[in-house]
PDB file of C-alpha atoms and ligand atoms in Angstrom:
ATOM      1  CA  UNK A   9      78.548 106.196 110.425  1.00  0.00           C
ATOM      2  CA  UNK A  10      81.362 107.747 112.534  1.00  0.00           C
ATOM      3  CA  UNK A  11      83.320 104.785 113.958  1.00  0.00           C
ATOM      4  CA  UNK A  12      83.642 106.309 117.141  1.00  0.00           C
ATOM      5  CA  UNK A  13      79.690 106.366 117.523  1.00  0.00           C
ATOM      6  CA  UNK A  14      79.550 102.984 117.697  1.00  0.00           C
ATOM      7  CA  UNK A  15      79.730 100.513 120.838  1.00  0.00           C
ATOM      8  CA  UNK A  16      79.054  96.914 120.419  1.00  0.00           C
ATOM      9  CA  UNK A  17      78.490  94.392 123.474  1.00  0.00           C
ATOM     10  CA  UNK A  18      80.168  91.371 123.120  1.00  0.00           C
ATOM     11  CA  UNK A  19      78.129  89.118 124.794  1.00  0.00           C
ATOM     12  CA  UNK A  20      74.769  90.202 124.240  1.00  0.00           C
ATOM     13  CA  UNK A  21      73.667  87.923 121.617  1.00  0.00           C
ATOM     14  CA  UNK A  22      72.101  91.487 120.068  1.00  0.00           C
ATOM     15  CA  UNK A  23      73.335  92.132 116.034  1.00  0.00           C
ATOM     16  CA  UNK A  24      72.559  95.777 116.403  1.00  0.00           C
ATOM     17  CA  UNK A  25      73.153  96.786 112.515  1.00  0.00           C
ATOM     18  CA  UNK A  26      71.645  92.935 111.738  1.00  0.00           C
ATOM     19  CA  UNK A  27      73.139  91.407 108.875  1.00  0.00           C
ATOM     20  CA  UNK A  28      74.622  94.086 107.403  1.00  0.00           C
ATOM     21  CA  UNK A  29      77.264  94.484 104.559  1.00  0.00           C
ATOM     22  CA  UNK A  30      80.079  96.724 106.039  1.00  0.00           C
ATOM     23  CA  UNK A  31      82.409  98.986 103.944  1.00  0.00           C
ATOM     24  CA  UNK A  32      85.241  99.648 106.606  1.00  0.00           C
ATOM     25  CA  UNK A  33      86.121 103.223 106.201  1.00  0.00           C
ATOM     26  CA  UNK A  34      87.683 104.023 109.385  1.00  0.00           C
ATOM     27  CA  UNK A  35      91.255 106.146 108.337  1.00  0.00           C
ATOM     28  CA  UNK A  36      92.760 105.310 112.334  1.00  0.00           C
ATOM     29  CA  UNK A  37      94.243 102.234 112.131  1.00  0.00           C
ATOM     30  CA  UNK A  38      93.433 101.004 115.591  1.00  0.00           C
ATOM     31  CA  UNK A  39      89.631 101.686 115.226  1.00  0.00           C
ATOM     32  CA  UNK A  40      89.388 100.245 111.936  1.00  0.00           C
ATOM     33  CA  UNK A  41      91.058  96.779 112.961  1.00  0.00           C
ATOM     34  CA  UNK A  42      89.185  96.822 116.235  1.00  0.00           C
ATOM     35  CA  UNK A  43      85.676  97.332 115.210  1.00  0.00           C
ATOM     36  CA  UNK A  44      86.157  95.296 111.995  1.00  0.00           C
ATOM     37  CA  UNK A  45      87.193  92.272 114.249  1.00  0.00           C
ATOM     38  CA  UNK A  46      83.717  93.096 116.579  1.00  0.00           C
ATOM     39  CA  UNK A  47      81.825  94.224 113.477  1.00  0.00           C
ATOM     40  CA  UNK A  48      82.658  90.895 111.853  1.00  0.00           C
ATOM     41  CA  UNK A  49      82.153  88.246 115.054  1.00  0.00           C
ATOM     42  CA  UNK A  50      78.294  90.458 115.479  1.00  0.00           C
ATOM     43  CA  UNK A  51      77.112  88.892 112.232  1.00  0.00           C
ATOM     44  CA  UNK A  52      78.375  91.356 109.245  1.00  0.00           C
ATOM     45  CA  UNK A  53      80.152  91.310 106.287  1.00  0.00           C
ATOM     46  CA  UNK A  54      82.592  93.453 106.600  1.00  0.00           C
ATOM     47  CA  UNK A  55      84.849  95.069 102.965  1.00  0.00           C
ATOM     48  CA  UNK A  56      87.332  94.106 103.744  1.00  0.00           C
ATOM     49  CA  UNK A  57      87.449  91.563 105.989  1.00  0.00           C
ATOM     50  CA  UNK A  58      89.291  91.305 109.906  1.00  0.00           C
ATOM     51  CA  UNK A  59      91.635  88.903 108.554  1.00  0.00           C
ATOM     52  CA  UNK A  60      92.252  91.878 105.505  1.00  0.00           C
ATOM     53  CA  UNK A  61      92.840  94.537 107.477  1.00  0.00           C
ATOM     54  CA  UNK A  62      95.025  92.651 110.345  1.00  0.00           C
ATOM     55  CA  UNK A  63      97.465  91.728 107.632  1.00  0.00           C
ATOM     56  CA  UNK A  64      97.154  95.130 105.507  1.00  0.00           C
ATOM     57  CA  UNK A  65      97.652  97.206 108.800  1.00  0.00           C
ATOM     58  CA  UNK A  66     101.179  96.252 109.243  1.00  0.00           C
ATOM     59  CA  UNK A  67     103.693  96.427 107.070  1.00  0.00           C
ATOM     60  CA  UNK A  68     105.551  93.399 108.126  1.00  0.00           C
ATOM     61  CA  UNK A  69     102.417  90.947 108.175  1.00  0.00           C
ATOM     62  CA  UNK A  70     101.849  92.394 104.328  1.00  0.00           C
ATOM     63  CA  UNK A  71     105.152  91.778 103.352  1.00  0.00           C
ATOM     64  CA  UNK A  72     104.908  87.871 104.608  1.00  0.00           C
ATOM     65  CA  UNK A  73     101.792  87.542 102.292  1.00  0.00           C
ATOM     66  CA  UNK A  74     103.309  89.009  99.183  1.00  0.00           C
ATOM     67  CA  UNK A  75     106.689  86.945  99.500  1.00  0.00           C
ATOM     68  CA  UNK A  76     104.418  83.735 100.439  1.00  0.00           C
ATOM     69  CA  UNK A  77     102.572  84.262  97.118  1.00  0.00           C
ATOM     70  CA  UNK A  78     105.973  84.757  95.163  1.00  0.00           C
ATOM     71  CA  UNK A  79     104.830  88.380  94.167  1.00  0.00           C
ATOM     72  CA  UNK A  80     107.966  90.730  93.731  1.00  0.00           C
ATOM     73  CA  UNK A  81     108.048  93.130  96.019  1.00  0.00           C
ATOM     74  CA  UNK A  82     111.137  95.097  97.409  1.00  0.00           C
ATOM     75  CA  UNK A  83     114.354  93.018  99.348  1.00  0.00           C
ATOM     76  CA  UNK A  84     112.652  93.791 103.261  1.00  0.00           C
ATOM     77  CA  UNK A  85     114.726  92.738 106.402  1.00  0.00           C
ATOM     78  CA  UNK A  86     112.975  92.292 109.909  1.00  0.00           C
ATOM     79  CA  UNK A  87     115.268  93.418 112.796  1.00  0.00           C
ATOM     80  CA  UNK A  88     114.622  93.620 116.723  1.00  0.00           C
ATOM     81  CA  UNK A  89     117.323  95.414 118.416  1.00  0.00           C
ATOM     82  CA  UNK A  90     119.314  98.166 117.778  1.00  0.00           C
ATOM     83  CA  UNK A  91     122.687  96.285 116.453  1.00  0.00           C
ATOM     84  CA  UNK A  92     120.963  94.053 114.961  1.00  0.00           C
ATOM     85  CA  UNK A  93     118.988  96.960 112.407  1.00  0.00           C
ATOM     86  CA  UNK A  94     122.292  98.516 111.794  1.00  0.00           C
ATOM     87  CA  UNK A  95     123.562  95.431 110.455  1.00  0.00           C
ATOM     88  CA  UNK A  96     120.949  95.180 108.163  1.00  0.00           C
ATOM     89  CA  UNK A  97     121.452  98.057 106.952  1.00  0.00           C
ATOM     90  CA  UNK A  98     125.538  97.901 106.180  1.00  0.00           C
ATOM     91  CA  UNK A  99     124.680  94.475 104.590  1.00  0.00           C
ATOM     92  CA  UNK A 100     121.694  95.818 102.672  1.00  0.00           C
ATOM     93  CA  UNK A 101     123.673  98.964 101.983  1.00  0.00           C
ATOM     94  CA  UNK A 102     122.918 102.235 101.813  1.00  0.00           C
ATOM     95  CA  UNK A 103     120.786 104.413 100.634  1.00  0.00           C
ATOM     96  CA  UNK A 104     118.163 102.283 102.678  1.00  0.00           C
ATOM     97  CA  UNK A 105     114.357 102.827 103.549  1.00  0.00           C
ATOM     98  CA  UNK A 106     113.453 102.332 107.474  1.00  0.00           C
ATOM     99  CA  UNK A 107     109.229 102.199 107.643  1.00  0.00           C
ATOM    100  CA  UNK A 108     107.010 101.845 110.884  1.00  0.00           C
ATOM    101  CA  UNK A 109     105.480  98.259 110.843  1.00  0.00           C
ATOM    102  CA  UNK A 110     101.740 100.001 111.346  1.00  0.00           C
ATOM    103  CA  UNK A 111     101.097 103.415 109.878  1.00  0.00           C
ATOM    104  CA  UNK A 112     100.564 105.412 106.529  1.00  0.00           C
ATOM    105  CA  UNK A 113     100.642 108.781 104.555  1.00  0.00           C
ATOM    106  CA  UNK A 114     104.557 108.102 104.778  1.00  0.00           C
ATOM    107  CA  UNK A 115     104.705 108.974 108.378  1.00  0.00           C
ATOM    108  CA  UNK A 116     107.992 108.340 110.003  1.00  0.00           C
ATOM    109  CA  UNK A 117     109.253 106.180 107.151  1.00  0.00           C
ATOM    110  CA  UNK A 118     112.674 107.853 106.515  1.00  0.00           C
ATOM    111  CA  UNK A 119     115.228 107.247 104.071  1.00  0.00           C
ATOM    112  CA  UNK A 120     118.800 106.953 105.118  1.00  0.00           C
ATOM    113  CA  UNK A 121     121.377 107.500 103.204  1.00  0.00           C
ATOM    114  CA  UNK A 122     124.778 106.637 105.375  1.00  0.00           C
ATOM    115  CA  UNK A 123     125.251 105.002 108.817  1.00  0.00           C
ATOM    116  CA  UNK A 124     125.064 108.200 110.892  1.00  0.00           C
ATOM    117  CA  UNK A 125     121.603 108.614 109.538  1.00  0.00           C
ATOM    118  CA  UNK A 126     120.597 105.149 110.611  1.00  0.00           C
ATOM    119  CA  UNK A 127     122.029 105.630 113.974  1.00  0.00           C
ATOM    120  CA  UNK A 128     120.338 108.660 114.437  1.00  0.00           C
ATOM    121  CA  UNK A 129     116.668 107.223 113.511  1.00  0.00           C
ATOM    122  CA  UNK A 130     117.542 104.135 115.462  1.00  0.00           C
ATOM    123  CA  UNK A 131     118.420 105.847 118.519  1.00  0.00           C
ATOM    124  CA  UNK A 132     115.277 108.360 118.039  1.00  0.00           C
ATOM    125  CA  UNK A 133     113.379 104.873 117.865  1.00  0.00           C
ATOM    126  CA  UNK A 134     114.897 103.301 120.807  1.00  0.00           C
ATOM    127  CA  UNK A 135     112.701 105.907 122.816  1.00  0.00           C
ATOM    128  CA  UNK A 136     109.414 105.410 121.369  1.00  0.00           C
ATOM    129  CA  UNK A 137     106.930 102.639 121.944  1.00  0.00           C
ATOM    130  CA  UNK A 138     107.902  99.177 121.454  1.00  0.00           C
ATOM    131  CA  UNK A 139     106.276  98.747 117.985  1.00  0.00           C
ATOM    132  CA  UNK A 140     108.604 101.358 116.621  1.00  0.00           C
ATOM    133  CA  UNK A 141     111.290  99.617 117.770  1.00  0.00           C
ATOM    134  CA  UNK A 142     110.391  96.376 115.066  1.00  0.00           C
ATOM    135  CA  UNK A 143     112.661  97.236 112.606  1.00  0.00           C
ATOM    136  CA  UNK A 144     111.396  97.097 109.381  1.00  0.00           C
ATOM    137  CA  UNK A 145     113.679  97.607 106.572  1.00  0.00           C
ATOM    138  CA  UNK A 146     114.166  97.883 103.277  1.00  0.00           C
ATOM    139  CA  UNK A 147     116.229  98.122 100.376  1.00  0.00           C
ATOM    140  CA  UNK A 148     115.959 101.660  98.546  1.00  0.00           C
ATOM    141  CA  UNK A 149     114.203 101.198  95.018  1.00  0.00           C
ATOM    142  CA  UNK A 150     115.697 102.991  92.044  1.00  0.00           C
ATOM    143  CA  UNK A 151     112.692 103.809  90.121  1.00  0.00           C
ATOM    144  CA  UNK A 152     111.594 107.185  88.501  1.00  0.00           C
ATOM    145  CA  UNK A 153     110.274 110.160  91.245  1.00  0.00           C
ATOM    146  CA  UNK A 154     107.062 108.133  91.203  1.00  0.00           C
ATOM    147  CA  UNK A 155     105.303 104.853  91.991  1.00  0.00           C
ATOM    148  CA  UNK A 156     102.010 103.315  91.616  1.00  0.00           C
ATOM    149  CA  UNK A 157      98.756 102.895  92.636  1.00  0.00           C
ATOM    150  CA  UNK A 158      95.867 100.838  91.224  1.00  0.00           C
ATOM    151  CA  UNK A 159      92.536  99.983  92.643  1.00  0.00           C
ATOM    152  CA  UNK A 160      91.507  96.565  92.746  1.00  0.00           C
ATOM    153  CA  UNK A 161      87.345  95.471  93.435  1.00  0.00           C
ATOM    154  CA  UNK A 162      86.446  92.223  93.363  1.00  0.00           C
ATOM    155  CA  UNK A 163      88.870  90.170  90.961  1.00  0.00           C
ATOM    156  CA  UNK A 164      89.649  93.512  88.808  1.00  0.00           C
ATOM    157  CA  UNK A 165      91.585  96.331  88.586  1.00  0.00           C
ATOM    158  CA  UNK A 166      89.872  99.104  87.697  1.00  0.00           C
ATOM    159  CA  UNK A 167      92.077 102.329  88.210  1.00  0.00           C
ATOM    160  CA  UNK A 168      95.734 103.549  88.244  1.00  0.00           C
ATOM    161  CA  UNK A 169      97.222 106.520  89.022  1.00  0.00           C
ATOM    162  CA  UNK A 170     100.853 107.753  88.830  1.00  0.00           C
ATOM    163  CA  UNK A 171     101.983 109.116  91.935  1.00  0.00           C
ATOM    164  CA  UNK A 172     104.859 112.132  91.520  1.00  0.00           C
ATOM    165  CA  UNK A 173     106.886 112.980  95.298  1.00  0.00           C
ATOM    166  CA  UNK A 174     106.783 117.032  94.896  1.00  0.00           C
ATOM    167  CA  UNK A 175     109.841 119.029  95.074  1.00  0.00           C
ATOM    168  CA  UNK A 176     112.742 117.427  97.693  1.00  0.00           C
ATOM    169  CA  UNK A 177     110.169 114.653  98.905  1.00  0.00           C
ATOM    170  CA  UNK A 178     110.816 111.297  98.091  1.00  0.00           C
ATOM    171  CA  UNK A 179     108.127 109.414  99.291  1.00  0.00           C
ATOM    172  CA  UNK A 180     105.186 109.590  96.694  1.00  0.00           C
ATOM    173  CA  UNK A 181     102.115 109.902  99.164  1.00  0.00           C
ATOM    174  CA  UNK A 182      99.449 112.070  97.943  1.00  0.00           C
ATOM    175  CA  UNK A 183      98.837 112.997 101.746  1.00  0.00           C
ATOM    176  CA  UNK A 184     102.846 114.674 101.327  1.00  0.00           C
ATOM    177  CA  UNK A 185     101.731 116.498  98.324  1.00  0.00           C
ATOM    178  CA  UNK A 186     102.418 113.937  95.577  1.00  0.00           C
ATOM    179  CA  UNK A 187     100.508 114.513  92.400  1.00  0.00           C
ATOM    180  CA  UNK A 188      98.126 111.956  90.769  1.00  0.00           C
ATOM    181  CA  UNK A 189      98.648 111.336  87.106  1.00  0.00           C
ATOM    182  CA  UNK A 190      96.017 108.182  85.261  1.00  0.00           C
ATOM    183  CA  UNK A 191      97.860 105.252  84.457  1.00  0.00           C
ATOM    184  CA  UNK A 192      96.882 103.324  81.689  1.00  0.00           C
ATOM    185  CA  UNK A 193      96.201  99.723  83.475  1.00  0.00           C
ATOM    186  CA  UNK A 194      98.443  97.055  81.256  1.00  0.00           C
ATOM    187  CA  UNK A 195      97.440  93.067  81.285  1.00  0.00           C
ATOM    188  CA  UNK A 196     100.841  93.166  83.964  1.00  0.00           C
ATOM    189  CA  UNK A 197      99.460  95.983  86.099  1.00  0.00           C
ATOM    190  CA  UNK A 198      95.913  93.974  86.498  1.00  0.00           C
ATOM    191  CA  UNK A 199      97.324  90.899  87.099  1.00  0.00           C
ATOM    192  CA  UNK A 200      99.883  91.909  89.930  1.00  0.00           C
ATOM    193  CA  UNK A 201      97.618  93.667  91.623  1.00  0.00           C
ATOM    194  CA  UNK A 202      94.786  91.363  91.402  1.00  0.00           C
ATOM    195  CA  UNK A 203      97.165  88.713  92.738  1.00  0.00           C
ATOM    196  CA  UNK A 204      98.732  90.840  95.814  1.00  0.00           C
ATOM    197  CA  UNK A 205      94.819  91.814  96.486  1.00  0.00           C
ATOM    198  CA  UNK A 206      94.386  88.214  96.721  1.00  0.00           C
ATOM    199  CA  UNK A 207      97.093  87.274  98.705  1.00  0.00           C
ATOM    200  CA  UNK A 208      95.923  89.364 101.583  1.00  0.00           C
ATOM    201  CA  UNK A 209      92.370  88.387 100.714  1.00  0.00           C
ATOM    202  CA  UNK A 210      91.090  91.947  99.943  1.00  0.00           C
ATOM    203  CA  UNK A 211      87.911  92.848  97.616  1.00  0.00           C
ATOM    204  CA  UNK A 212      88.461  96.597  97.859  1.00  0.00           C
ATOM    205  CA  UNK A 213      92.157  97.841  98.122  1.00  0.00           C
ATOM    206  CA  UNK A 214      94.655  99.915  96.908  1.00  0.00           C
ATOM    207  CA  UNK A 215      97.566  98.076  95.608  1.00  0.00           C
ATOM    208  CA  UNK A 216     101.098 100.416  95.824  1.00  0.00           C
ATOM    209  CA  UNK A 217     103.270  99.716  93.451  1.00  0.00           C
ATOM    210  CA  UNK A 218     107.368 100.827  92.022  1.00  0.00           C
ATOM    211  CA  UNK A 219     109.102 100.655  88.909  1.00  0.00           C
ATOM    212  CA  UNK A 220     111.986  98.829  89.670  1.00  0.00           C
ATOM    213  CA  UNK A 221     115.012  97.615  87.734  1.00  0.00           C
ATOM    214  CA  UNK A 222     113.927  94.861  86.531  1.00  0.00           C
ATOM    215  CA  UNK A 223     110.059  95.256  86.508  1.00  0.00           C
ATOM    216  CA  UNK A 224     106.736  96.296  88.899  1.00  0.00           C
ATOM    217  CA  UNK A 225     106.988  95.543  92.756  1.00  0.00           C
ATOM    218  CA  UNK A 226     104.353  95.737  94.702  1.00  0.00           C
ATOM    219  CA  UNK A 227     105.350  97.243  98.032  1.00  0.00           C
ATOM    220  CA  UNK A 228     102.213  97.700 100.440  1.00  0.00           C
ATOM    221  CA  UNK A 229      98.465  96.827 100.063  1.00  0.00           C
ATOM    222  CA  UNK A 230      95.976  99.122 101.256  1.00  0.00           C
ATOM    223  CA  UNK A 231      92.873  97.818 102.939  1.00  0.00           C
ATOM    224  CA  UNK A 232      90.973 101.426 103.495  1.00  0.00           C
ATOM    225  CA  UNK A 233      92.514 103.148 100.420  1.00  0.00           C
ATOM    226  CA  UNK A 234      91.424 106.562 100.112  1.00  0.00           C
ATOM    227  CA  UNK A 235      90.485 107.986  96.419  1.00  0.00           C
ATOM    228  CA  UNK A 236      89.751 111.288  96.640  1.00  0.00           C
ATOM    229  CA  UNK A 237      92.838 112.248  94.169  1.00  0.00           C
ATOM    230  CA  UNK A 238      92.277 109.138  91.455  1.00  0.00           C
ATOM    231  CA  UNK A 239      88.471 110.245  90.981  1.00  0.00           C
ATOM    232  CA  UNK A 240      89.429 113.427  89.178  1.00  0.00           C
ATOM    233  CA  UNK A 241      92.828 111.584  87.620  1.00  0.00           C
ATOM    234  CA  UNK A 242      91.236 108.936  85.981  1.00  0.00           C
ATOM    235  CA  UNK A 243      87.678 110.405  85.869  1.00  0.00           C
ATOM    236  CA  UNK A 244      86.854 106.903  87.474  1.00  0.00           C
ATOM    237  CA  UNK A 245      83.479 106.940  89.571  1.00  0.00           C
ATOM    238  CA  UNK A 246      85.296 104.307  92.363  1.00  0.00           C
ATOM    239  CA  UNK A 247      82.793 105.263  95.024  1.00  0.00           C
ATOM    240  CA  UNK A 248      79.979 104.305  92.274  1.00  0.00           C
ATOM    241  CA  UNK A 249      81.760 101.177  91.673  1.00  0.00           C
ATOM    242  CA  UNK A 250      82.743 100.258  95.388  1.00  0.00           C
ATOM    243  CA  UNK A 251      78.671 100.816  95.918  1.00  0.00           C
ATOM    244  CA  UNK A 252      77.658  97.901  93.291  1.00  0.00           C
ATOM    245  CA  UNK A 253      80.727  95.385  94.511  1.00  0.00           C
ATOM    246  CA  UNK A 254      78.529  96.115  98.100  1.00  0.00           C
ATOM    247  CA  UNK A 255      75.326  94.983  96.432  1.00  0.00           C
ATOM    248  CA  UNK A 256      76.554  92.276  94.463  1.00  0.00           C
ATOM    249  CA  UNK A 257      78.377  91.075  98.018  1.00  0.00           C
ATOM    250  CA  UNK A 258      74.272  91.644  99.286  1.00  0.00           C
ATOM    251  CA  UNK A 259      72.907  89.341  97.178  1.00  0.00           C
ATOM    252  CA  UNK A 260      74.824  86.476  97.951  1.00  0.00           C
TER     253      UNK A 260
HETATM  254  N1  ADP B  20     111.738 100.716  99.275  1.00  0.00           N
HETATM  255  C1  ADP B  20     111.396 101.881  98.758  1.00  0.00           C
HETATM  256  N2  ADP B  20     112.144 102.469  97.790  1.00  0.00           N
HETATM  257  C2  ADP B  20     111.804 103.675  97.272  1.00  0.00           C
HETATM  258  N3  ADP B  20     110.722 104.362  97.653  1.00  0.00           N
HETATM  259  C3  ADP B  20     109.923 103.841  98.596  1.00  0.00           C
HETATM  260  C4  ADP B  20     110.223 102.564  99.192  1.00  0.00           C
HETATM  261  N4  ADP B  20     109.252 102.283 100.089  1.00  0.00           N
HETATM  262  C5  ADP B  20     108.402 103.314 100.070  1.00  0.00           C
HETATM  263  N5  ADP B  20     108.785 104.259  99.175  1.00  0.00           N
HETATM  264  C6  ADP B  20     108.089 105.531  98.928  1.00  0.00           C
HETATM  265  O1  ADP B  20     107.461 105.932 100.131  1.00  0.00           O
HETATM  266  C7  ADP B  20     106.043 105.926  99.992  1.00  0.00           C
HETATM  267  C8  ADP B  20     105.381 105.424 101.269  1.00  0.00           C
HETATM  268  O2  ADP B  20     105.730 104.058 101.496  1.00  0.00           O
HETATM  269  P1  ADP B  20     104.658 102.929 101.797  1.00  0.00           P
HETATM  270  O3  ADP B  20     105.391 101.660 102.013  1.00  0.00           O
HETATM  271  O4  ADP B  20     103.615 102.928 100.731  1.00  0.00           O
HETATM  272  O5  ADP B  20     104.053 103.394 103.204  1.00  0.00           O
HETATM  273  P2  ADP B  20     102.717 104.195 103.603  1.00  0.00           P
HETATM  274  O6  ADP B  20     101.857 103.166 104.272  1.00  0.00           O
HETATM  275  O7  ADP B  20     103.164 105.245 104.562  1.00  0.00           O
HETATM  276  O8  ADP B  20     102.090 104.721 102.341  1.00  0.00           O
HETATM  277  C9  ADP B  20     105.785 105.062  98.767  1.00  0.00           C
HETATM  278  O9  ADP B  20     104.575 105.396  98.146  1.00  0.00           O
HETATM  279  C10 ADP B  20     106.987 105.351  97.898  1.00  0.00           C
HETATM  280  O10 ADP B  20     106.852 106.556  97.203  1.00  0.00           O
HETATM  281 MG1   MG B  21     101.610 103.458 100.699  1.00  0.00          MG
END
């Protein structure tokens, strides 16, 4: 169903799906959360849940979770004002990563490699809506031109994919062109993403993870992950599986 076919009345004591178990498949942000949250309070089961997609939608709610649950994830600094980023930044050092708190497919998260750069993205930011101007930032992992993904249903991981940014791109989004590779899921792999897919109380996400330094970090889970790209990859039916975690959830 197309999300913006639906209208549901608060108040009319009328389930008009009745009872229904939800996959959430809504790729706009703002639709997904909203009719989740109305979805939900109408009597559904929703995959994955309001409280799931509230936290997964912005970045800085997501990182909370994952430091909460003591899973490693990337050194992340909230800022409010202008000064106060640029600090951040100086003390966090350069090259840095600057991310909108809500969005995805790598738009308008910018890597900055010296303070003129940050100025420049801060003062671009100063005259956009207020949300851009939380200042989410975040230390610049060295790990190879590629990161992570696995899939997560249920308590179990059961895909990975390699990532690889193409040509001068850094950010690994298969939306910018980055190339899906299978990744052979290691006892590590399942259990950090089974725990960050926890931590934000997910049953069906996409778990993003780098190769840092000194081991995985998990740096963003995904509530509505797309899979277009891993289905050839890994020659993983997800959709099949996704379809039985829904009728198992049914049966309860
Ligand atoms: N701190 C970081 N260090 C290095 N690369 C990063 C960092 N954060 C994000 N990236 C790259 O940018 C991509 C997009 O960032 P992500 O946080 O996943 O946001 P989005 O929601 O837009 O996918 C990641 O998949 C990764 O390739
Ligand atoms: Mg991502």
């Amino acid at each position: 169903m197309d999300s913006k076919d639906l209208s549901i009345t608060l108040n009319s004591g009328e389930l008009p799906l009745a009872d229904r178990v939800v996959l959430q498949r809504c790729v706009s942000y703002f639709r997904n959360v909203h009719s989740t949250a109305a979805l939900e309070a109408a009597g559904h089961t929703v995959v994955n849940s309001f409280a799931c997609a509230w936290v997964c939608g912005n970045k800085l709610f997501g990182s909370l979770e994952l430091v909460k649950h003591h899973i490693p994830t990337p050194r992340t600094t909230l800022a409010m004002a202008e000064d106060s980023a640029l600090r951040s930044m100086e003390e966090m050092g350069y090259p840095a990563v600057i991310k909108p708190v809500v969005g995805s497919w790598g738009r308008l998260s910018a890597l900055i490699r010296d303070v003129d750069a940050a100025r420049a993205v801060i003062e671009d930011r100063e005259q956009m809506f207020p949300l851009y101007q939380i200042y989410y930032l975040q230390e610049f992992v060295k790990r190879p031109p590629r990161d992570i993904r696995s899939f997560v249903i249920g308590d179990r991981t059961i895909a990975a994919i390699y990532r690889y940014s193409g040509g001068s791109e850094w950010r690994t989004n298969t939306a910018r062109g980055g190339k899906a590779e299978a990744y052979k899921i290691t006892s590590e792999l399942n259990e950090l993403s089974v725990r960050a897919a926890k931590a934000v109380g997910g049953e069906f996400v996409g778990v993003d993870l780098m190769e840092g330094e000194d081991g995985l970090l998990v740096h963003e889970v995904n509530n509505t992950t797309e899979f277009r790209n891993t289905v050839p990859a890994t020659g993983i039916d997800i959709p099949g599986m996704v379809i039985d975690y829904l009728i198992s959830v049914q049966k309860r």
